[in-house]
Coordinates of N, CA, C and O in Angstrom, one line a residue:
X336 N 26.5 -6.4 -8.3 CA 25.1 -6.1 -8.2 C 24.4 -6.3 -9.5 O 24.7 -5.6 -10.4
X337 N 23.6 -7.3 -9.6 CA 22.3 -6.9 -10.4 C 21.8 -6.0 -11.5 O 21.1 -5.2 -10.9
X338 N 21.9 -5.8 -12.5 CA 21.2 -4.8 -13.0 C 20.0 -5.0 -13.2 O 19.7 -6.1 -13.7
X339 N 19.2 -4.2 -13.0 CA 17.5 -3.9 -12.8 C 16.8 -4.4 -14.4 O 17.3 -3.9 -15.4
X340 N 16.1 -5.1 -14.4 CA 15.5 -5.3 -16.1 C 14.7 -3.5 -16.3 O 14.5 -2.6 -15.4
X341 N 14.5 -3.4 -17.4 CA 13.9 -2.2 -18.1 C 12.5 -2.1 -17.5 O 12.3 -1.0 -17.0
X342 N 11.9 -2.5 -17.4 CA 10.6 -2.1 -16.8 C 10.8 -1.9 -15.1 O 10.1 -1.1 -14.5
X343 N 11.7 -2.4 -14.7 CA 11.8 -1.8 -13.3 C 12.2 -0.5 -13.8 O 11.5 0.6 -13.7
X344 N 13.4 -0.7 -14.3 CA 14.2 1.0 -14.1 C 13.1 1.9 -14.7 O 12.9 3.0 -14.2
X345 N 12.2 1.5 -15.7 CA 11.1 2.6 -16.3 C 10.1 3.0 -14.7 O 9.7 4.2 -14.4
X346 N 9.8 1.8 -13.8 CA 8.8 2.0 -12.9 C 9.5 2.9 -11.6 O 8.8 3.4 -10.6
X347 N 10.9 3.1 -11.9 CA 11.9 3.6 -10.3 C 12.0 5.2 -11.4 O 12.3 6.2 -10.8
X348 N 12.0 5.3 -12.3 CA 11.8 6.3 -13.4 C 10.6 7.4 -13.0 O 10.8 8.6 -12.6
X349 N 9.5 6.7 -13.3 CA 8.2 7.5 -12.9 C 7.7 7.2 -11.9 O 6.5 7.2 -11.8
X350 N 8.6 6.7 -10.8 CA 8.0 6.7 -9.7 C 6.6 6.0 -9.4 O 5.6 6.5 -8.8
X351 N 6.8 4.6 -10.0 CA 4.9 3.5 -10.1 C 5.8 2.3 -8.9 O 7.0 2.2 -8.5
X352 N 4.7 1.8 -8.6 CA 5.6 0.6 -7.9 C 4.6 -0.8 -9.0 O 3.7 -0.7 -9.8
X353 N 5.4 -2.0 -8.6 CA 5.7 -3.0 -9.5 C 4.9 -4.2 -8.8 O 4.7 -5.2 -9.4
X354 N 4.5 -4.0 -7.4 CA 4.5 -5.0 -6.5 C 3.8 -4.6 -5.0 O 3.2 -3.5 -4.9
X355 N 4.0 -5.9 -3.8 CA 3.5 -5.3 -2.6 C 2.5 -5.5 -2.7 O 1.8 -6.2 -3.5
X356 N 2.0 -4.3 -1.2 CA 0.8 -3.9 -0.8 C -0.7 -3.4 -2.0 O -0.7 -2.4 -2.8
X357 N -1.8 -4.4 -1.9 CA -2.3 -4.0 -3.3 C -3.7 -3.3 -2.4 O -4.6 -3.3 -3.2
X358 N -4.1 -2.7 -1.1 CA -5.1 -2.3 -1.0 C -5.0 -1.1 -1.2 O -4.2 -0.3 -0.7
X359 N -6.1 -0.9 -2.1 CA -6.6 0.6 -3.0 C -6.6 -0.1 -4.3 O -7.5 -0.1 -5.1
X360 N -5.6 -0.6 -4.4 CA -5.5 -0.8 -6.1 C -5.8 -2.1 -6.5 O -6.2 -2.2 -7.6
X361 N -5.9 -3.1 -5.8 CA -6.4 -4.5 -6.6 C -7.2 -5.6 -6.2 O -7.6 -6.6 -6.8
X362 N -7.3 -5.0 -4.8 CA -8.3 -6.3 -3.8 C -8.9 -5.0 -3.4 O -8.5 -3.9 -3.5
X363 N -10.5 -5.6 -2.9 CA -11.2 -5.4 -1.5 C -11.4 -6.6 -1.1 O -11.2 -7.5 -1.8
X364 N -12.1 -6.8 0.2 CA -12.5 -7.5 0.9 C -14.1 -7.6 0.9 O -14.5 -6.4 1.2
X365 N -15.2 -8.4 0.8 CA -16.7 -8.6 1.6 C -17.1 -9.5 2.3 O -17.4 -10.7 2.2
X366 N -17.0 -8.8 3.0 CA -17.8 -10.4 4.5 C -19.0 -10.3 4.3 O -19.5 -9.3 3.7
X367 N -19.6 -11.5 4.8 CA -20.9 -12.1 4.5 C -22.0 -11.2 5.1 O -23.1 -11.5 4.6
X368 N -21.9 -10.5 5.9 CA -22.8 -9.3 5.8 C -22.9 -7.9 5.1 O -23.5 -6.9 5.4
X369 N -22.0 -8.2 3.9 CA -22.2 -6.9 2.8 C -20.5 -6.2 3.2 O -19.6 -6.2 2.4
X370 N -20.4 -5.9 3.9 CA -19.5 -4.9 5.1 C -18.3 -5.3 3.9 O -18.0 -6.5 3.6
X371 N -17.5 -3.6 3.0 CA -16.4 -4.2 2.3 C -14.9 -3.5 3.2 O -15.1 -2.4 3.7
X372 N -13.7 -4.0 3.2 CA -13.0 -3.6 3.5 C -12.1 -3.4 2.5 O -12.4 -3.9 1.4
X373 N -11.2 -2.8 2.5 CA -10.1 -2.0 1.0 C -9.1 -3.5 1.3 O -8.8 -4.0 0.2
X374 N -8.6 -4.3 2.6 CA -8.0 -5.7 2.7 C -9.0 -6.2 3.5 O -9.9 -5.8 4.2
X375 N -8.2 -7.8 3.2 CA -8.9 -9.2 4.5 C -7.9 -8.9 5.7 O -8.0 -9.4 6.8
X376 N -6.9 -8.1 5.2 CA -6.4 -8.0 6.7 C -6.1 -6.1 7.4 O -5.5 -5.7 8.4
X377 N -6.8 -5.5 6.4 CA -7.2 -4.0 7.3 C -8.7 -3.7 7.8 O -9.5 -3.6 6.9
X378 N -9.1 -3.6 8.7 CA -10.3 -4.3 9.5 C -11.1 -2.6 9.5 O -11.8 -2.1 10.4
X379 N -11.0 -2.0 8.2 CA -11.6 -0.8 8.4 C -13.2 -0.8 7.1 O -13.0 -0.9 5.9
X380 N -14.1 -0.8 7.4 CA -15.2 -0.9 6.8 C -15.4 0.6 6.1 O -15.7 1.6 6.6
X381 N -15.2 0.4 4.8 CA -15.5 1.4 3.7 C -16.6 1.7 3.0 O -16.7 2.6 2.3
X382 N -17.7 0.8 3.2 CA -19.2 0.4 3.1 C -19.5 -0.9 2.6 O -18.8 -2.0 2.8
X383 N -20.7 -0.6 1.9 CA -21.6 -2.1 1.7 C -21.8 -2.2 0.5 O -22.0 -1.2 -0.2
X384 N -21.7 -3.7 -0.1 CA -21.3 -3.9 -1.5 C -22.8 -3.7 -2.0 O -23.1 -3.8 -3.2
X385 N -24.1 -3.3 -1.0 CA -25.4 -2.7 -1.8 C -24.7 -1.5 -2.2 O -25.3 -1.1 -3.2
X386 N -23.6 -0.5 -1.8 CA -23.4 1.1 -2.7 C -22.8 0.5 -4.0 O -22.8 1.3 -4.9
X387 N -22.4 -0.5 -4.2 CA -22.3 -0.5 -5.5 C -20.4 -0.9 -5.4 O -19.7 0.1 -5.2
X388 N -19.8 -2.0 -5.5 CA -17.9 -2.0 -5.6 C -17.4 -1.2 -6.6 O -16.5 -0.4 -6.2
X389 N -17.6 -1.1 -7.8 CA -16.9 0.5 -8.3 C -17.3 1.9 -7.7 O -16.5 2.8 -7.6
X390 N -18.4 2.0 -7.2 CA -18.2 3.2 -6.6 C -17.5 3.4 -5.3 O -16.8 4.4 -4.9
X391 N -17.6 2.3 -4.7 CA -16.5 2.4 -3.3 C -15.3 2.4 -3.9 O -14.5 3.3 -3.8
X392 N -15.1 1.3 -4.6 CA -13.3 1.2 -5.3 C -12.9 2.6 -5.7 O -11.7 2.9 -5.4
X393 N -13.6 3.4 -6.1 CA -13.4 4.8 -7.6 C -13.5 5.5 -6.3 O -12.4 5.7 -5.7
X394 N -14.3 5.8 -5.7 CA -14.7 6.9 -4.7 C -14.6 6.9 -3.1 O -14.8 8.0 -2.8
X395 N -14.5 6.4 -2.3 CA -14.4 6.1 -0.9 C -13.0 6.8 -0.7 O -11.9 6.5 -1.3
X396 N -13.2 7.6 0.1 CA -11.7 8.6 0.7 C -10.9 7.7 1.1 O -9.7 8.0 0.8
X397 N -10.9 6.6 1.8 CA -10.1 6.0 2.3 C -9.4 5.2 0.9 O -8.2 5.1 0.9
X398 N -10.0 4.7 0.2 CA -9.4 4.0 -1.1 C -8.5 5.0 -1.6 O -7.3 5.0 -1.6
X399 N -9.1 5.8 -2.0 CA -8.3 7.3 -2.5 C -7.1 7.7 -1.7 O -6.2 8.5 -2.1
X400 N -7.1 7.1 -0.6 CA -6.1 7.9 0.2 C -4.7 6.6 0.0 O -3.5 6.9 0.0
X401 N -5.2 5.2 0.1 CA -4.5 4.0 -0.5 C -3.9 4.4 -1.4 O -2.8 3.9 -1.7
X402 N -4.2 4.8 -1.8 CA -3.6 4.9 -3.8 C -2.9 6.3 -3.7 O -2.5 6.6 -4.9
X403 N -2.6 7.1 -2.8 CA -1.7 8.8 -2.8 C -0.6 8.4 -2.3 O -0.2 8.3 -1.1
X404 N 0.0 8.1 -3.4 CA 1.9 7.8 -3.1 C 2.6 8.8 -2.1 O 3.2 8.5 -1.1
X405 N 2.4 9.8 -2.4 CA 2.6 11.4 -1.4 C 2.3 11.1 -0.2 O 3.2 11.5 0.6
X406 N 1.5 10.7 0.4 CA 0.5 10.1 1.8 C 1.5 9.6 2.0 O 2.3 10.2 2.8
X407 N 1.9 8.3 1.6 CA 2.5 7.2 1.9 C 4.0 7.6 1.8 O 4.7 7.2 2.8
X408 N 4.5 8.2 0.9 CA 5.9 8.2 1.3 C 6.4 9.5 2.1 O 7.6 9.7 2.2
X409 N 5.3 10.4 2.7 CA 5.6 11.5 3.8 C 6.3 10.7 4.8 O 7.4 11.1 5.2
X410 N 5.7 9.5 5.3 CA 5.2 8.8 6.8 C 6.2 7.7 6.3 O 5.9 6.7 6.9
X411 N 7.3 7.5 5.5 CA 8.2 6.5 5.2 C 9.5 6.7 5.3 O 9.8 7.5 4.4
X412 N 10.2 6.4 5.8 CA 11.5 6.1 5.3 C 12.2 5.6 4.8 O 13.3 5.4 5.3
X413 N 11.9 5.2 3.7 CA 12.5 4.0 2.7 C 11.6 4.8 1.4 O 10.4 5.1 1.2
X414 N 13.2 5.0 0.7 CA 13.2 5.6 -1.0 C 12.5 4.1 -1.6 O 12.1 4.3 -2.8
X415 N 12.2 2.9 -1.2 CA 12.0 2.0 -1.9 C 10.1 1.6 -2.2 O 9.7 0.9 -3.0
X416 N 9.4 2.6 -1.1 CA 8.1 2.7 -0.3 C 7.2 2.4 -1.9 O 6.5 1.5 -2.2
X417 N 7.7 3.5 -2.7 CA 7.5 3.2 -4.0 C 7.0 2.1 -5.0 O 6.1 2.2 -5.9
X418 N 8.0 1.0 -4.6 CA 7.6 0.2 -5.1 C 7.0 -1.2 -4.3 O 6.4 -2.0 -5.0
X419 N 7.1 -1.3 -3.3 CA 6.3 -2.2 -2.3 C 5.1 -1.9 -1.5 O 4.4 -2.7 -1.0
X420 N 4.9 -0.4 -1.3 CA 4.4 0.2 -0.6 C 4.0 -0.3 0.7 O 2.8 -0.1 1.0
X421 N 4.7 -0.8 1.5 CA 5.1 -1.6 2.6 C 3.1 -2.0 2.7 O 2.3 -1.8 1.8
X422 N 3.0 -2.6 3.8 CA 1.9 -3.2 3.8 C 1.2 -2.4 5.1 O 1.7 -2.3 6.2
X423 N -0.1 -1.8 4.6 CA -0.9 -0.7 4.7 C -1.8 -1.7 6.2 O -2.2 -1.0 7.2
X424 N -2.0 -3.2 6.1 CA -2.2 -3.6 7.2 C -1.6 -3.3 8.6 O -1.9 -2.8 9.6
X425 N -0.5 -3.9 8.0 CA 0.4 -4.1 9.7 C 1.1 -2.2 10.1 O 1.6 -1.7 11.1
X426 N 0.8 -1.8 9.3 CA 1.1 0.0 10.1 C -0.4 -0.1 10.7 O -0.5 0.3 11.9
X427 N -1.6 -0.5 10.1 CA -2.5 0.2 10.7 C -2.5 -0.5 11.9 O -3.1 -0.1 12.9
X428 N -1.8 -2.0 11.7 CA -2.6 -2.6 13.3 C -1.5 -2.2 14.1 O -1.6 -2.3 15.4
X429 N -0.3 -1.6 13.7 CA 0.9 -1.8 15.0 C 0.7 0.2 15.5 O 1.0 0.6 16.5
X430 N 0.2 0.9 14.7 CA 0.1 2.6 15.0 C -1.0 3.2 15.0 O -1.2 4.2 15.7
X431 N -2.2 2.3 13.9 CA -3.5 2.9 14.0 C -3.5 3.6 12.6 O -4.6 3.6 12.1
X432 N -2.6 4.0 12.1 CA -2.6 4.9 10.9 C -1.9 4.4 10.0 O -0.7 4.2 9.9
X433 N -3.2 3.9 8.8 CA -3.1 2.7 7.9 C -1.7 3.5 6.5 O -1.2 3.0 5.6
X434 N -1.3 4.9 7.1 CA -0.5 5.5 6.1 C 0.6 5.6 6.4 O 1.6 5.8 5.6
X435 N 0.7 5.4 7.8 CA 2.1 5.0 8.4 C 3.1 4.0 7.7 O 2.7 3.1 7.0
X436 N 4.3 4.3 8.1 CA 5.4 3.4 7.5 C 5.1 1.8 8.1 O 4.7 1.5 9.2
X437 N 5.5 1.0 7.3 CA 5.3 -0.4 7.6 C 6.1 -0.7 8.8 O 7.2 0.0 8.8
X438 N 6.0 -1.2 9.6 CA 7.2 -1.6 10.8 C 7.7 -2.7 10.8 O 8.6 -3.0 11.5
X439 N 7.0 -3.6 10.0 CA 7.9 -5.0 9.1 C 8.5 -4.8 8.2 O 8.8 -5.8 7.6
X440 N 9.3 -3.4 7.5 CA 9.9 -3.4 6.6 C 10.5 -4.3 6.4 O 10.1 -5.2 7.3
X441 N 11.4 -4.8 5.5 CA 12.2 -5.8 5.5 C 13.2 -4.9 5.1 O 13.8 -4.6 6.1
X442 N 13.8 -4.3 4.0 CA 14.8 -3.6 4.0 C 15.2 -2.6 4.9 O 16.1 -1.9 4.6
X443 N 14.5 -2.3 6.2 CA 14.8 -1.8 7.4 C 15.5 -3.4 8.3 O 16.7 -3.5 8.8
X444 N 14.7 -4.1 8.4 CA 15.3 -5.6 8.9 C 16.7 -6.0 8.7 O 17.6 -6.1 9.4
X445 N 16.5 -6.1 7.3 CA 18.4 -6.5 7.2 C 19.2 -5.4 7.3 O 20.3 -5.7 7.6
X446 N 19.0 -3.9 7.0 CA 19.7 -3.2 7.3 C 20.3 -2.9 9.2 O 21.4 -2.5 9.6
X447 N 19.3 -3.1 9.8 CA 19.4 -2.8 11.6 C 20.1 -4.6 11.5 O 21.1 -4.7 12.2
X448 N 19.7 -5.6 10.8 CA 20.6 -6.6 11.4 C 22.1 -6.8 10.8 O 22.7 -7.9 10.9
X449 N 22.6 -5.9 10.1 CA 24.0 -5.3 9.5 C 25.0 -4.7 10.8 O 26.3 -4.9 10.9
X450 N 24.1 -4.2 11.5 CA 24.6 -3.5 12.2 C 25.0 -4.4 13.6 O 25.6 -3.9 14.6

């Protein structure tokens, strides 16, 4: 196996992830009627780029709730949620509940096709 370079093991350390799912943290979305979404592919309207994109980004509960690792790795099973934070889309479109565990895992995939 692999050994992890140093900035991983520092990031599996303090518990940051490295990668993945970036809504909350690095994208929003605005369609051409103002209307912003936290992704282009989470279809949930968090307001209108007239309130201002840092204040939605910084402030909107739903962004906030994107970015609560705790949230996210209750509703997970995978020690790895961490750092991919599975993709916050496809739980919301396959459950409804954008904090749900991913159901595309992929390290759930090859693990069930092990077996």
């Amino acid at each position: 196996m692999e050994e992890d370079l140093p900035i991983i093991n520092f990031a599996k350390k303090e518990n940051k992830f490295l990668s993945g799912c970036s809504a909350g943290y690095r994208e929003i979305s605005v369609l051409s009627d103002g209307t912003v979404y936290p992704c282009r592919r989470l279809p949930i309207a968090i307001g209108n780029i007239k309130e201002g994109l840092l204040k939605i980004f910084l402030d909107n509960p739903i962004m906030q709730e994107l970015r609560d690792m705790e949230k996210i790795k209750r509703n997970c099973d995978c020690d790895k949620v961490v750092h991919c934070r599975g993709c916050r889309a496809v739980a919301y479109a396959v459950t409804g509940d954008y904090l749900a565990k991913d159901p595309m895992c992929y390290k759930r995939l090859i693990q069930n096709d092990k077996h």
